[in-house]
Tab-separated table of C-alpha atoms in Angstrom:
chain	number	residue	atom	x	y	z
A	769	MET	CA	-48.110	414.784	-152.485
A	770	LYS	CA	-49.603	411.907	-150.559
A	771	GLY	CA	-52.886	412.513	-152.307
A	772	LEU	CA	-51.211	412.178	-155.625
A	773	LEU	CA	-49.655	408.868	-154.649
A	774	TYR	CA	-52.997	407.431	-153.442
A	775	THR	CA	-54.576	408.571	-156.676
A	776	LEU	CA	-51.914	406.867	-158.788
A	777	LEU	CA	-52.220	403.643	-156.752
A	778	LEU	CA	-55.974	403.482	-157.175
A	779	LEU	CA	-55.617	404.190	-160.858
A	780	GLU	CA	-53.137	401.359	-161.281
A	781	THR	CA	-55.390	398.984	-159.434
A	782	PHE	CA	-58.347	399.990	-161.543
A	783	VAL	CA	-56.359	399.465	-164.752
A	784	PHE	CA	-55.216	395.997	-163.576
A	785	ILE	CA	-58.723	394.910	-162.743
A	786	ALA	CA	-60.042	396.150	-166.014
A	787	GLN	CA	-57.350	394.320	-167.915
A	788	GLN	CA	-58.205	391.052	-166.116
A	789	LYS	CA	-61.817	391.400	-167.003
A	790	VAL	CA	-60.947	392.010	-170.626
A	791	ASP	CA	-58.743	388.920	-170.791
A	792	GLY	CA	-61.228	386.740	-168.988
A	793	GLY	CA	-59.450	387.367	-165.811
A	794	LEU	CA	-59.205	385.044	-162.877
A	795	ASP	CA	-62.077	383.960	-160.797
A	796	ASN	CA	-61.987	383.873	-157.127
A	797	ASN	CA	-60.974	380.233	-157.025
A	798	GLU	CA	-58.002	380.796	-159.240
A	799	ILE	CA	-56.987	383.755	-157.158
A	800	SER	CA	-57.262	381.562	-154.112
A	801	GLN	CA	-55.216	378.860	-155.809
A	802	GLN	CA	-52.563	381.367	-156.751
A	803	LEU	CA	-52.497	382.622	-153.228
A	804	SER	CA	-52.258	379.069	-151.975
A	805	SER	CA	-49.523	378.327	-154.461
A	806	GLY	CA	-47.674	381.248	-153.217
A	807	ASP	CA	-47.982	380.089	-149.727
A	808	ARG	CA	-46.658	376.669	-150.757
A	809	ARG	CA	-43.725	378.261	-152.443
A	810	GLN	CA	-43.028	380.174	-149.313
A	811	ASN	CA	-43.544	377.103	-147.109
A	812	PRO	CA	-42.790	373.977	-149.217
A	813	PRO	CA	-44.331	370.678	-147.821
A	814	GLN	CA	-42.276	367.868	-146.266
A	815	THR	CA	-43.969	365.053	-148.311
A	816	ASN	CA	-40.903	363.795	-150.225
A	817	THR	CA	-38.826	363.519	-147.103
A	818	LEU	CA	-41.494	361.556	-145.279
A	819	ARG	CA	-41.952	359.297	-148.285
A	820	ASP	CA	-38.240	358.527	-148.439
A	821	GLU	CA	-38.112	357.799	-144.758
A	822	ALA	CA	-41.149	355.459	-145.048
A	823	SER	CA	-39.601	353.675	-148.063
A	824	THR	CA	-36.377	353.097	-146.157
A	825	ASP	CA	-38.268	351.704	-143.163
A	826	SER	CA	-40.368	349.451	-145.469
A	827	GLN	CA	-37.270	348.088	-147.203
A	828	GLN	CA	-35.685	347.317	-143.878
A	829	TYR	CA	-38.895	345.638	-142.695
A	830	CYS	CA	-39.270	343.592	-145.922
A	831	HIS	CA	-35.626	342.520	-145.742
A	832	LEU	CA	-36.142	341.244	-142.240
A	833	SER	CA	-39.486	339.543	-143.123
A	834	PHE	CA	-38.136	337.624	-146.163
A	835	SER	CA	-35.354	335.957	-144.163
A	836	ASP	CA	-37.825	334.938	-141.482
A	837	ILE	CA	-40.213	333.546	-144.116
A	838	HIS	CA	-37.442	331.434	-145.695
A	839	ALA	CA	-36.514	329.980	-142.326
A	840	ALA	CA	-40.156	329.229	-141.540
A	841	LEU	CA	-40.626	327.573	-144.917
A	842	ARG	CA	-37.572	325.380	-144.365
A	843	GLU	CA	-38.879	324.303	-140.968
A	844	LEU	CA	-42.302	323.641	-142.469
A	845	THR	CA	-40.735	321.539	-145.259
A	846	VAL	CA	-38.845	319.424	-142.729
A	847	THR	CA	-42.020	318.950	-140.693
A	848	VAL	CA	-44.056	317.934	-143.758
A	849	THR	CA	-41.354	315.429	-144.790
A	850	GLU	CA	-41.367	313.881	-141.324
A	851	GLN	CA	-45.159	313.688	-141.359
A	852	LYS	CA	-45.116	311.974	-144.753
A	853	ALA	CA	-42.645	309.395	-143.446
A	854	ASN	CA	-44.850	308.833	-140.389
A	855	ILE	CA	-47.908	308.450	-142.601
A	856	ARG	CA	-46.146	305.868	-144.784
A	857	ALA	CA	-45.058	303.930	-141.706
A	858	LEU	CA	-48.609	304.008	-140.364
A	859	GLU	CA	-49.986	302.825	-143.709
A	860	THR	CA	-47.518	299.916	-143.768
A	861	GLN	CA	-48.403	298.976	-140.192
A	862	LEU	CA	-52.102	299.209	-141.012
A	863	LYS	CA	-51.715	296.908	-144.027
A	864	GLU	CA	-49.790	294.376	-141.939
A	865	GLN	CA	-52.483	294.454	-139.280
A	866	GLN	CA	-55.198	294.051	-141.903
A	867	THR	CA	-53.366	291.079	-143.423
A	868	PHE	CA	-52.909	289.505	-140.006
A	869	PHE	CA	-56.552	290.004	-139.076
A	870	LEU	CA	-57.705	288.579	-142.418
A	871	GLU	CA	-55.517	285.491	-141.967
A	872	GLU	CA	-56.805	284.977	-138.444
A	873	LEU	CA	-60.361	285.475	-139.650
A	874	ASN	CA	-59.880	282.927	-142.429
A	875	LYS	CA	-58.389	280.441	-139.960
A	876	LYS	CA	-61.312	280.907	-137.611
A	877	SER	CA	-63.723	280.592	-140.514
A	878	ASP	CA	-62.072	277.359	-141.682
A	879	GLU	CA	-62.114	275.954	-138.149
A	880	ILE	CA	-65.770	276.833	-137.743
A	881	SER	CA	-66.560	275.423	-141.181
A	882	ASN	CA	-64.722	272.163	-140.470
A	883	LEU	CA	-66.327	271.902	-137.080
A	884	THR	CA	-69.720	272.591	-138.586
A	885	ARG	CA	-69.229	269.962	-141.285
A	886	SER	CA	-68.074	267.441	-138.706
A	887	GLN	CA	-71.057	268.177	-136.498
A	888	VAL	CA	-73.431	267.969	-139.441
A	889	GLU	CA	-71.899	264.662	-140.499
A	890	GLU	CA	-72.187	263.280	-136.969
A	891	LEU	CA	-75.793	264.411	-136.730
A	892	ARG	CA	-76.495	262.930	-140.126
A	893	LYS	CA	-75.034	259.604	-139.042
A	894	GLU	CA	-77.054	259.668	-135.845
A	895	ASN	CA	-80.321	260.608	-137.526
A	896	ARG	CA	-80.051	258.736	-140.794
A	897	ASP	CA	-82.152	255.705	-141.535
A	898	ARG	CA	-80.588	252.403	-140.758
A	899	GLU	CA	-78.677	251.268	-143.851
A	900	ILE	CA	-78.213	247.603	-144.502
A	901	ALA	CA	-74.594	246.699	-145.010
A	902	PHE	CA	-75.402	243.034	-145.401
A	903	SER	CA	-77.899	240.515	-144.148
A	904	ALA	CA	-78.408	236.821	-144.571
A	905	SER	CA	-81.309	234.529	-143.917
A	906	LEU	CA	-79.892	231.172	-142.948
A	907	MET	CA	-82.836	229.388	-141.476
A	908	GLN	CA	-86.180	228.264	-142.761
A	909	SER	CA	-88.681	230.945	-143.592
A	910	ASN	CA	-89.607	233.089	-140.556
A	911	SER	CA	-87.434	231.005	-138.267
A	912	GLY	CA	-84.383	233.202	-137.993
A	913	TYR	CA	-82.636	236.257	-139.382
A	914	VAL	CA	-79.150	237.654	-139.107
A	915	GLY	CA	-78.821	241.407	-139.680
A	916	PRO	CA	-79.286	243.993	-140.931
A	917	PHE	CA	-76.053	245.567	-139.779
A	918	THR	CA	-75.069	249.210	-140.158
A	919	THR	CA	-71.355	249.737	-140.609
A	920	ASP	CA	-68.876	252.119	-142.205
A	921	ILE	CA	-66.424	249.310	-142.921
A	922	THR	CA	-66.371	247.655	-146.316
A	923	LEU	CA	-67.451	244.072	-145.933
A	924	THR	CA	-65.638	241.417	-147.893
A	925	TYR	CA	-66.504	238.026	-146.579
A	926	ARG	CA	-66.065	234.473	-147.777
A	927	ASN	CA	-67.063	231.183	-146.207
A	928	VAL	CA	-68.532	233.112	-143.337
A	929	PHE	CA	-71.568	231.016	-142.660
A	930	THR	CA	-71.930	227.314	-142.207
A	931	ASN	CA	-75.520	226.288	-142.707
A	932	ILE	CA	-76.747	222.983	-141.353
A	933	GLY	CA	-78.854	222.554	-144.452
A	934	ASN	CA	-82.409	222.938	-143.233
A	935	ALA	CA	-82.805	226.036	-145.424
A	936	TYR	CA	-82.317	223.854	-148.514
A	937	ASN	CA	-83.122	220.301	-147.660
A	938	PRO	CA	-84.854	218.559	-144.792
A	939	ILE	CA	-81.892	216.199	-144.682
A	940	THR	CA	-79.072	217.577	-142.562
A	941	VAL	CA	-76.200	218.445	-144.886
A	942	ALA	CA	-73.372	220.952	-144.344
A	943	HIS	CA	-73.178	223.782	-146.878
A	944	ASN	CA	-70.871	226.763	-147.232
A	945	LEU	CA	-72.581	230.072	-147.867
A	946	PHE	CA	-70.456	232.960	-149.136
A	947	GLY	CA	-70.814	236.540	-150.227
A	948	LEU	CA	-68.401	238.873	-151.970
A	949	THR	CA	-68.422	242.654	-152.308
A	950	GLY	CA	-65.759	244.253	-154.486
A	951	CYS	CA	-65.153	247.675	-155.984
A	952	SER	CA	-62.515	249.793	-157.689
A	953	ASP	CA	-62.460	253.039	-159.615
A	954	THR	CA	-63.948	251.298	-162.638
A	955	GLU	CA	-65.399	247.987	-161.463
A	956	LYS	CA	-68.004	246.784	-159.000
A	957	GLU	CA	-69.087	243.324	-157.944
A	958	GLN	CA	-71.589	241.724	-155.595
A	959	ILE	CA	-72.275	237.988	-155.575
A	960	TYR	CA	-73.716	235.423	-153.194
A	961	GLY	CA	-73.420	231.694	-153.467
A	962	THR	CA	-73.149	228.340	-151.798
A	963	ASP	CA	-70.616	225.543	-151.995
A	964	GLY	CA	-68.481	227.443	-154.514
A	965	GLU	CA	-71.378	228.076	-156.895
A	966	VAL	CA	-72.771	231.553	-157.435
A	967	ALA	CA	-76.458	231.678	-156.586
A	968	PHE	CA	-77.086	235.402	-157.021
A	969	HIS	CA	-75.354	238.137	-158.976
A	970	SER	CA	-76.070	241.884	-158.998
A	971	ASP	CA	-76.166	243.284	-162.524
A	972	PHE	CA	-75.330	246.973	-162.054
A	973	ILE	CA	-75.717	247.718	-165.760
A	974	ARG	CA	-79.301	246.489	-165.957
A	975	LYS	CA	-79.874	247.524	-162.338
A	976	LYS	CA	-81.343	244.281	-161.083
A	977	GLY	CA	-80.367	241.064	-159.367
A	978	LEU	CA	-80.028	237.772	-161.236
A	979	LEU	CA	-80.336	234.230	-159.948
A	980	THR	CA	-77.558	232.193	-161.536
A	981	LEU	CA	-78.410	228.724	-160.280
A	982	PRO	CA	-79.612	226.154	-162.832
A	983	ASP	CA	-83.296	225.516	-163.319
A	984	PHE	CA	-83.200	222.204	-161.462
A	985	ALA	CA	-82.219	224.011	-158.254
A	986	ASP	CA	-85.876	224.371	-157.317
A	987	PHE	CA	-85.048	224.200	-153.634
A	988	VAL	CA	-84.056	227.884	-153.759
A	989	ASN	CA	-86.935	230.291	-153.269
A	990	PRO	CA	-86.397	233.336	-155.561
A	991	SER	CA	-88.337	235.558	-153.165
A	992	SER	CA	-85.618	234.999	-150.559
A	993	TYR	CA	-83.434	237.364	-152.636
A	994	ASP	CA	-85.927	240.222	-152.679
A	995	GLY	CA	-84.145	243.469	-151.848
A	996	VAL	CA	-80.683	241.974	-152.271
A	997	TYR	CA	-79.894	244.174	-155.277
A	998	GLU	CA	-80.676	247.283	-153.216
A	999	LEU	CA	-78.426	245.827	-150.544
A	1000	SER	CA	-75.663	245.483	-153.147
A	1001	VAL	CA	-75.970	249.160	-154.079
A	1002	SER	CA	-75.555	250.114	-150.409
A	1003	ASN	CA	-72.530	247.859	-150.108
A	1004	LEU	CA	-70.865	249.539	-153.074
A	1005	VAL	CA	-71.371	252.986	-151.573
A	1006	ILE	CA	-69.642	251.828	-148.391
A	1007	CYS	CA	-66.907	250.082	-150.372
A	1008	ARG	CA	-66.039	253.142	-152.440
A	1009	ASN	CA	-66.123	255.479	-149.453
A	1010	PHE	CA	-63.347	253.456	-147.840
A	1011	LEU	CA	-61.451	252.401	-150.953
A	1012	ASP	CA	-58.741	255.074	-150.627
A	1013	ARG	CA	-58.332	254.349	-146.919
A	1014	GLN	CA	-57.878	250.647	-147.561
A	1015	ILE	CA	-55.365	251.294	-150.345
A	1016	LYS	CA	-53.281	253.439	-147.982
A	1017	ALA	CA	-53.571	250.870	-145.197
A	1018	TYR	CA	-52.295	248.017	-147.393
A	1019	ASN	CA	-49.830	250.045	-149.469
A	1020	GLY	CA	-46.347	248.607	-149.238
A	1021	SER	CA	-47.447	245.409	-147.514
A	1022	ASP	CA	-46.426	242.088	-148.991
A	1023	GLU	CA	-49.234	240.691	-151.103
A	1024	THR	CA	-49.902	236.985	-151.153
A	1025	THR	CA	-50.283	235.624	-154.676
A	1026	GLU	CA	-51.423	232.276	-156.011
A	1027	PRO	CA	-50.868	231.151	-159.634
A	1028	PRO	CA	-53.787	230.030	-161.811
A	1029	HIS	CA	-54.584	226.501	-162.955
A	1030	ILE	CA	-56.174	225.958	-166.362
A	1031	SER	CA	-58.432	223.321	-167.833
A	1032	ILE	CA	-60.102	223.317	-171.284
A	1033	TYR	CA	-63.023	221.207	-172.468
A	1034	SER	CA	-66.048	221.281	-174.738
A	1035	LYS	CA	-69.544	221.881	-173.498
A	1036	ASP	CA	-71.097	219.088	-175.597
A	1037	ASP	CA	-69.895	216.079	-177.540
A	1038	VAL	CA	-67.817	217.221	-180.479
A	1039	ASN	CA	-68.835	216.542	-184.086
A	1040	VAL	CA	-67.297	217.890	-187.266
A	1041	GLY	CA	-69.147	220.934	-188.569
A	1042	VAL	CA	-71.439	221.147	-185.525
A	1043	GLU	CA	-71.273	224.323	-183.460
A	1044	ASN	CA	-70.072	223.846	-179.917
A	1045	ASP	CA	-68.598	225.758	-176.986
A	1046	LEU	CA	-65.030	225.492	-175.752
A	1047	ILE	CA	-64.682	226.336	-172.073
A	1048	CYS	CA	-61.439	227.485	-170.465
A	1049	HIS	CA	-61.697	227.244	-166.686
A	1050	VAL	CA	-59.076	229.259	-164.788
A	1051	THR	CA	-59.032	228.676	-161.032
A	1052	GLY	CA	-56.966	228.878	-157.856
A	1053	PHE	CA	-55.481	232.335	-158.517
A	1054	PHE	CA	-55.183	235.304	-156.195
A	1055	PRO	CA	-55.656	238.160	-156.518
A	1056	PRO	CA	-57.772	238.900	-159.564
A	1057	PRO	CA	-57.587	239.810	-162.346
A	1058	VAL	CA	-56.228	237.409	-164.946
A	1059	ILE	CA	-55.797	238.121	-168.650
A	1060	ILE	CA	-57.243	235.441	-170.930
A	1061	SER	CA	-56.641	235.103	-174.667
A	1062	TRP	CA	-57.589	232.498	-177.289
A	1063	THR	CA	-55.987	231.298	-180.520
A	1064	LYS	CA	-57.217	229.079	-183.347
A	1065	ASN	CA	-54.461	227.400	-185.335
A	1066	SER	CA	-51.987	229.927	-183.826
A	1067	VAL	CA	-54.122	232.916	-184.896
A	1068	ASN	CA	-55.601	235.152	-182.233
A	1069	VAL	CA	-59.380	235.157	-181.966
A	1070	THR	CA	-61.494	237.733	-180.154
A	1071	GLU	CA	-64.988	236.250	-180.329
A	1072	PHE	CA	-64.949	234.855	-176.810
A	1073	MET	CA	-66.708	235.854	-173.607
A	1074	ASN	CA	-65.367	235.829	-170.067
A	1075	GLY	CA	-67.568	235.190	-167.075
A	1076	GLN	CA	-67.367	236.771	-163.661
A	1077	TYR	CA	-64.811	236.143	-160.968
A	1078	ARG	CA	-66.101	233.599	-158.490
A	1079	PRO	CA	-64.612	232.940	-155.051
A	1080	ASN	CA	-63.358	229.501	-154.105
A	1081	HIS	CA	-63.618	227.982	-150.638
A	1082	ASP	CA	-59.903	228.708	-150.004
A	1083	SER	CA	-60.290	232.441	-150.749
A	1084	THR	CA	-58.822	232.133	-154.254
A	1085	PHE	CA	-60.842	232.866	-157.384
A	1086	ASN	CA	-61.947	231.172	-160.556
A	1087	ILE	CA	-63.355	232.332	-163.879
A	1088	PHE	CA	-64.818	230.728	-167.009
A	1089	SER	CA	-64.083	231.812	-170.575
A	1090	HIS	CA	-66.295	230.619	-173.470
A	1091	LEU	CA	-65.403	230.367	-177.173
A	1092	LYS	CA	-67.896	229.393	-179.884
A	1093	ILE	CA	-66.385	226.893	-182.347
A	1094	THR	CA	-67.394	224.853	-185.381
A	1095	PRO	CA	-64.665	222.205	-185.329
A	1096	LYS	CA	-62.882	220.825	-188.360
A	1097	GLU	CA	-60.347	218.049	-188.699
A	1098	GLY	CA	-56.991	219.178	-187.279
A	1099	ASP	CA	-58.198	222.416	-185.652
A	1100	ILE	CA	-56.080	223.409	-182.667
A	1101	TYR	CA	-57.363	225.857	-180.049
A	1102	SER	CA	-55.436	227.253	-177.119
A	1103	CYS	CA	-56.338	229.279	-174.018
A	1104	THR	CA	-53.526	231.417	-172.584
A	1105	VAL	CA	-53.564	233.073	-169.162
A	1106	ARG	CA	-51.402	235.847	-167.696
A	1107	HIS	CA	-51.303	236.571	-163.972
A	1108	LYS	CA	-48.996	238.499	-161.630
A	1109	ALA	CA	-48.176	235.343	-159.645
A	1110	ILE	CA	-46.282	233.826	-162.600
A	1111	LEU	CA	-44.025	236.881	-163.024
A	1112	GLY	CA	-44.798	237.926	-166.571
A	1113	GLN	CA	-44.945	234.388	-167.962
A	1114	THR	CA	-48.007	232.737	-169.416
A	1115	GLN	CA	-49.813	229.475	-168.927
A	1116	THR	CA	-51.394	227.844	-171.967
A	1117	LYS	CA	-53.848	224.996	-172.393
A	1118	THR	CA	-54.337	223.461	-175.869
A	1119	TRP	CA	-57.306	221.565	-177.332
A	1120	GLU	CA	-57.004	219.702	-180.662
A	1121	PHE	CA	-59.781	217.952	-182.596
A	1122	SER	CA	-59.341	214.749	-184.626
A	1123	LYS	CA	-61.943	212.307	-185.896
A	1124	LEU	CA	-59.591	209.407	-185.233
A	1125	PHE	CA	-58.695	210.385	-181.711
A	1126	GLN	CA	-60.415	212.033	-178.808
A	1127	PRO	CA	-59.742	215.750	-178.356
A	1128	PHE	CA	-56.329	216.312	-176.847
A	1129	HIS	CA	-55.629	218.671	-173.975
A	1130	SER	CA	-52.124	219.835	-173.060
A	1131	ASP	CA	-50.590	221.998	-170.369
A	1132	GLY	CA	-47.773	224.436	-170.942
A	1133	VAL	CA	-45.913	227.440	-169.594
A	1134	ASN	CA	-44.777	229.794	-172.361
A	1135	LYS	CA	-45.256	227.001	-174.907
A	1136	GLU	CA	-47.878	224.836	-176.569
A	1137	LEU	CA	-47.543	221.062	-176.566
A	1138	ARG	CA	-49.394	219.235	-179.333
A	1139	SER	CA	-49.554	215.455	-179.311
A	1140	HIS	CA	-52.145	212.751	-179.319
A	1141	VAL	CA	-53.030	210.496	-176.465
């Protein structure tokens, strides 16, 4: 019986194996996989459970980490804001310090610059060549000399020297020698003279000195005025350097004024139809200037020429005005002067020509008087 059972079992096994071979069967690997699969079915793995447990732990961990990160970010934001405020404060402080240092540096630079300029100017004054402010030779040639003088003060001098006369004439005679330096923003003047007459005048337009004495004054040696024009140029430089200072010094002070006096006369004897010169002499006024105008038969004329201001011995001034005329019967000429001492009024001198009478001269203030002597 047992033999029959073993035989049937072997036969069944043989049939199964044959059938697998016919169908392609299973290779050893597949058999192994099936066996393994069977084992897994009998003993299922614990992978899903572990995965769920890990996921739960991860979620708990992430939940805790996100709250901590938010808190840290808030703290970091506060810190960054504070640092930005500190940086802005430091930048403001730095700019203020830079501004302060720049201002101090500029002050120091200005002080050094001013000090340097002052030192340079002092050294320049000490080392410069001696500049002649004025000089005068009062004695005979090679017998005496006054000057030169170096000064930073504008020199305006009148009636300064009294010469005993041996520079002009062997006979002892007293003479008054004067010099005048004047300047403004637009004008300049330098003259020398004696006894109220101008002997030398500096012509700054033609850049030379001119002797203004008449030809008969042969006692004056022209060479004695050599270099005087250059002296005049130096005087003007000094005068202009101190012009503003003098204006400030005398600003507001009471100014002494003297009114002008007028005389009018012809240069030569007057004849009808013969050209001549009318001269209007204005003198005794202070300070200059005066305004001079001419009329012919009550009509203004402009063809006249004014001379230069000349100092008088009493520190007032005088000036000559010349008008060319060709007189006719009944012509009336007048010279009118305006000056600050007569408070906006005018002074007028009239000259009238007549063949029957000598020329008539009249004085007037704001009027013209015409009559015959």
